PDB file of C-alpha atoms in Angstrom:
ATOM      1  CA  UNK A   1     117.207 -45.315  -4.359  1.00 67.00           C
ATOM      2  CA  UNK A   2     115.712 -48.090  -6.386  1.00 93.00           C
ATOM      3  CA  UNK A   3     112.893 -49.875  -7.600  1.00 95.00           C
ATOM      4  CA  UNK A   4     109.679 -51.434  -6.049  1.00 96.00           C
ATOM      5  CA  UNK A   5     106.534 -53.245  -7.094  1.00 95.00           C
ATOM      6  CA  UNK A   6     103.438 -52.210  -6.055  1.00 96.00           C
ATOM      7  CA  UNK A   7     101.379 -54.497  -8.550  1.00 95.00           C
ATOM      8  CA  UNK A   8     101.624 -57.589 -10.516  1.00 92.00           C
ATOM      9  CA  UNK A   9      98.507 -59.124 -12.498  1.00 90.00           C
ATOM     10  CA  UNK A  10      96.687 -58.065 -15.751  1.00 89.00           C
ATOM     11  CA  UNK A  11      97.719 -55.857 -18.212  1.00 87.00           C
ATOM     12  CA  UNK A  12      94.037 -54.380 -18.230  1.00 91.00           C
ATOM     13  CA  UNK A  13      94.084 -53.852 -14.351  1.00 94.00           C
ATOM     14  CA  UNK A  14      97.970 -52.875 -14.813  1.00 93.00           C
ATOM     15  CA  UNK A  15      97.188 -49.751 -16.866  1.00 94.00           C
ATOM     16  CA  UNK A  16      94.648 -48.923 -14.384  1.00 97.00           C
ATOM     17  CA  UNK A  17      96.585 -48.385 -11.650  1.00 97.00           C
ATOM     18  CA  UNK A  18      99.517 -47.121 -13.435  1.00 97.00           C
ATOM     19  CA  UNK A  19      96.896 -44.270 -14.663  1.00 97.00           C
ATOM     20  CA  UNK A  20      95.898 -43.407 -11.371  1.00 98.00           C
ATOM     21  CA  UNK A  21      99.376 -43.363  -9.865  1.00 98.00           C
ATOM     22  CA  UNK A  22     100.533 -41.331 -12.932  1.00 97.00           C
ATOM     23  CA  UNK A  23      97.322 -38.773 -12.141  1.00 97.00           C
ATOM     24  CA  UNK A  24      98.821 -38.576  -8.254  1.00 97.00           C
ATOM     25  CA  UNK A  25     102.161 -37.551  -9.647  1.00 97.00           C
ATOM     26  CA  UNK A  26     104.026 -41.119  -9.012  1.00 97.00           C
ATOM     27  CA  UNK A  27     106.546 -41.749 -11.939  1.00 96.00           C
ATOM     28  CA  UNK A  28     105.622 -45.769 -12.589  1.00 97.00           C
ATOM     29  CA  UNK A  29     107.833 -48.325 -14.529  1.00 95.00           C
ATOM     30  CA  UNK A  30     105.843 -51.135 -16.493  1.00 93.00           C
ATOM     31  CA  UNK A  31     107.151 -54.701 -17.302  1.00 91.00           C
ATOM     32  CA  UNK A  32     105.257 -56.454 -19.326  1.00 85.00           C
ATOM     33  CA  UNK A  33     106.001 -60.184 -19.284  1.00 76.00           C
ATOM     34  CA  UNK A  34     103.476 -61.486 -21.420  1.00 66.00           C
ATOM     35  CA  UNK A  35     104.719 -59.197 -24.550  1.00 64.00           C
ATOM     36  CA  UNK A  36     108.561 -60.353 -23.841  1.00 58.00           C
ATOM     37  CA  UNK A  37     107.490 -63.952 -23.711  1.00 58.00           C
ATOM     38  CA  UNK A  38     105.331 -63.763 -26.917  1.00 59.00           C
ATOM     39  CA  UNK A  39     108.538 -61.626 -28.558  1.00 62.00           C
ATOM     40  CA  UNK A  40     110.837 -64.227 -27.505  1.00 59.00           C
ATOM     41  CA  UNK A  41     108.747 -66.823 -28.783  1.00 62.00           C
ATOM     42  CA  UNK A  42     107.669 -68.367 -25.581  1.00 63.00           C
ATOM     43  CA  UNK A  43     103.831 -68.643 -24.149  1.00 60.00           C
ATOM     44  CA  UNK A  44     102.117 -68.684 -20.748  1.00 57.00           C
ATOM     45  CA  UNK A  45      98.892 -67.898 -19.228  1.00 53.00           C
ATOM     46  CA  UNK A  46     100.873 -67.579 -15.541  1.00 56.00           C
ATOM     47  CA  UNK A  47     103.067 -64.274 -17.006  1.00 56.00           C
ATOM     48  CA  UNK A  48     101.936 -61.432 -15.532  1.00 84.00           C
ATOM     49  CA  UNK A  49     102.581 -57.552 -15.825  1.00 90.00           C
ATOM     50  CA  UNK A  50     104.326 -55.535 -13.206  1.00 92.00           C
ATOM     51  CA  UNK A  51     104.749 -51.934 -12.111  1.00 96.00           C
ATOM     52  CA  UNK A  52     107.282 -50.527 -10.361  1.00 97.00           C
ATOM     53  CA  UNK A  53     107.398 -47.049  -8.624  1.00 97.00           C
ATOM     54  CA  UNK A  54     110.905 -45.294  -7.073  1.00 97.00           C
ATOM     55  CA  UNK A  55     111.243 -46.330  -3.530  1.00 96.00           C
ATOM     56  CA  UNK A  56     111.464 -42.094  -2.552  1.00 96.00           C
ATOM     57  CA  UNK A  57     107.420 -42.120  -3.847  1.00 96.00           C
ATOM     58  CA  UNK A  58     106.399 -44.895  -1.540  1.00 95.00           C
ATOM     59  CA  UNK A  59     104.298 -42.721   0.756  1.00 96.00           C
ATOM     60  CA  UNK A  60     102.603 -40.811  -2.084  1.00 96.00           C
ATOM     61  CA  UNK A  61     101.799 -43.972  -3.930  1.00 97.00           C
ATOM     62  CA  UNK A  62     100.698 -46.286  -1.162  1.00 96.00           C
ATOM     63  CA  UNK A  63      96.941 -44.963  -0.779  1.00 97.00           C
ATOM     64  CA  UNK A  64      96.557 -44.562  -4.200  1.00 97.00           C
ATOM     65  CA  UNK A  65      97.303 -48.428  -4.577  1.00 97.00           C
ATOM     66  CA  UNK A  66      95.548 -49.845  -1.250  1.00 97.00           C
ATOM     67  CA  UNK A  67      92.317 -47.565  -2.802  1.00 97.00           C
ATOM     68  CA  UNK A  68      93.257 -49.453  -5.667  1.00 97.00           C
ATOM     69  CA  UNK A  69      92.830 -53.128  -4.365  1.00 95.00           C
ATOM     70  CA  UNK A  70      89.810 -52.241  -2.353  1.00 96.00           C
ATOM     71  CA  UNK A  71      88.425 -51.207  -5.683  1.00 95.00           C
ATOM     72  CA  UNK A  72      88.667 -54.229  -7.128  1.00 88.00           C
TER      73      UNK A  72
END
């Protein structure tokens, strides 16, 4: 079992999708590269954030993402 990601881009689009996964009952895992990069003292408009769901919750999560990215 591990980890896969379904989404990498803004943090406002990021929180989006994460809420509607989260609503369909898919368990999500955020990285935020933009806050570790401004913690660590480093800057970059190219960072991106990323979530990751369990590879078991693929099926369950898949339309809820491709509805997603039509959406936007």
């Amino acid at each position: 079992m591990g980890l896969m990601k379904v989404f990498s881009g803004s943090e406002v689009l990021a929180i989006a999708l994460q809420e509607r996964l989260e609503e369909a009952g898919v368990e999500t895992i955020k990285k935020d590269n933009i806050q570790s990069a401004r913690l660590g003292g480093f800057g970059g408009t190219d960072l991106a954030v990323e979530l990751f769901i369990q590879e078991t919750d693929f099926a369950k999560a898949n339309p809820v993402v491709e509805e997603f990215r039509m959406s936007i």
